[in-house]
Amino acid sequence: MSTIVLAYSGGLDTSVLLKRLLLEGHEVVTMTADLGESDAQIGARAADEIAQVRAKALALGARQAHTIDARQRFVSEYVLPALAANARYEGVYPLSAALSRPLIAALLVETARAVKADAVAHGCTGKGNDQVRIELAVRALDTTLEVRAPLRQSPLSRPDAMAYAAEHGIPVSQSSSKPYSIDANLWGRSIEAGVLEDPWAAPPEDAFAWTAAPQNRPTLPSEIVVHFERGVPSVEAISGAALLAQLNVLAGSHGIGRIDLIEDRVIGVKSRELYEAPAATLLLLAHEALERLVLTRDELRFKAGVDRRYAELAYDGLWHSPLRSALDAFNGSFATRITGDVAMRLHQGSATVIGLRSPFALYDEHLATYGEGDRFDHHAADGFIRCYGLPFDRLAHLGIGTAQ
Ligand code: ARG
């Protein structure tokens, strides 16, 4: 018999898991992290949702049930560095689930130390990315702690889980009968499985919970100004977790941030995933636009490759790799200049940047203008192009690379 800290969501799978571990004779302490998953739900946050998860764990027999409000930590330690890296996996997915797993792992480790547990456990299956992310992060933080993944050893089908729940008096919430697998936090919501497994099947409207359907979006646009101060966004002085919750609701009401992606999982399988990431979509767009105003051409070109690599590290479960910290330092070197305002218009499913200003803008109207006050030396371009094109003279002479 050992003491195990279980990452517990309150859902069907982890409830079955909790009961199983208890029946095997272990002492189980549950750990539930509040990462703001219900903050963006249309219809407002059920304030006592986390309290209910805790009560459920205790009712099922957990020795202790820890609930941790980790929203602010999630934003400052995971979301903001990812924003600085414009992190989108395969150019598209803002990494909501991927960024949360190393934090959940850290909370498991911290709880295990606090209650002197020998092991931590999670309910990930053997097919997903999350098992990789959690286990690599736990290992990076504590090499002595055992990690258990019981649902990888004996996978649990939905009907089996339902039958087990009925047999052991585990309450089954309405969401358990939903045909999708959902994961959500302040940075986005992911929806997979069920009918979505057919990549030809259009996403059904019932898969979405944070973004309004086309017919329910406001006919008039909303306009907001996102202010960045050393890379940290705010709107009307609201920042952090509160900002994300607010932007999810506002941008979600305009249907912004719906993503439909065939993605490449770490374990080598392609899967079809839907995401709703209203706040992330908006802030990534704003951040990239501001970067284009204040960073040099070379910085932007180089950073694009680095950003792609950053997203891959986060996705692949390598959050604790030294390369990731090195890239954080690289991104941090631009922080001072990531200061300014981005005006945005939100309307009918898209967010558009409509204005930019920054004390660090490299944009110079006197050089850019085609109108009055042009200070660009047009004659200089003549010599520039002649030198710049010199290699082509020689290549043409040799007949290389020229269309004949
Ligand atoms: N495919 C996404 C990712 O790997 C989402 C995973 C969501 N996790 C879940 N247990 N439903 O980041």
Coordinates of N, CA and C and ligand atoms in Angstrom, one line a residue, residues 93 95-98 101 124 128-130 133 181-183 190 192 263 265 271 273 275 315, ligand 1:
Y93 N -2.1 25.7 -33.6 CA -2.7 25.4 -32.3 C -2.0 26.2 -31.2
L95 N -1.7 25.7 -28.2 CA -1.0 24.9 -27.1 C -1.7 24.9 -25.8
S96 N -3.0 25.2 -25.7 CA -3.6 25.3 -24.4 C -3.4 24.1 -23.5
A97 N -3.7 22.9 -24.0 CA -3.5 21.7 -23.2 C -2.0 21.4 -22.9
A98 N -1.2 21.6 -24.0 CA 0.2 21.3 -23.9 C 0.9 22.2 -22.8
R101 N 0.1 21.0 -19.0 CA 0.6 19.7 -18.4 C 1.8 19.9 -17.5
C124 N -4.2 9.7 -18.0 CA -4.0 9.8 -19.5 C -4.0 8.4 -20.1
G128 N -2.1 9.4 -26.2 CA -2.1 10.9 -26.3 C -0.7 11.5 -26.0
N129 N -0.7 12.8 -26.0 CA 0.5 13.6 -25.7 C 0.6 13.9 -24.3
D130 N -0.5 13.9 -23.6 CA -0.5 14.4 -22.2 C 0.3 13.5 -21.2
R133 N 3.9 14.5 -21.6 CA 4.1 15.8 -21.0 C 4.2 15.7 -19.5
S181 N -14.1 14.3 -26.1 CA -13.1 14.4 -25.0 C -12.7 15.9 -25.0
I182 N -12.9 16.5 -23.9 CA -12.7 17.9 -23.7 C -11.6 18.2 -22.7
D183 N -10.8 19.2 -23.1 CA -9.8 19.7 -22.1 C -9.8 21.3 -22.2
S190 N -10.0 22.3 -26.0 CA -9.8 21.3 -27.1 C -10.9 20.3 -27.1
E192 N -12.0 16.6 -28.9 CA -11.6 15.5 -29.8 C -12.6 14.4 -29.7
E263 N -3.5 17.1 -36.6 CA -2.2 17.4 -36.0 C -1.4 16.1 -35.8
R265 N 0.7 14.0 -33.4 CA 1.0 13.7 -32.0 C 2.4 13.3 -31.8
S271 N -4.1 13.1 -35.5 CA -5.4 13.1 -35.0 C -6.1 14.4 -35.4
E273 N -8.4 17.5 -34.3 CA -8.7 18.2 -33.1 C -9.3 19.5 -33.4
Y275 N -10.3 23.2 -31.7 CA -10.0 24.1 -30.6 C -10.9 25.3 -30.6
Y315 N 4.8 21.4 -27.3 CA 3.9 20.3 -27.7 C 4.5 19.0 -27.3
Ligands
ARG1 N1 -4.3 17.5 -28.9 C1 -4.1 18.5 -28.0 C2 -2.7 18.4 -27.4 O1 -2.1 17.4 -27.5 C3 -5.2 18.5 -26.9 C4 -5.1 17.4 -25.9 C5 -6.2 17.5 -25.0 N2 -6.2 16.5 -23.9 C6 -7.2 15.8 -23.5 N3 -6.9 14.9 -22.6 N4 -8.3 15.8 -24.1 O2 -2.2 19.4 -26.8

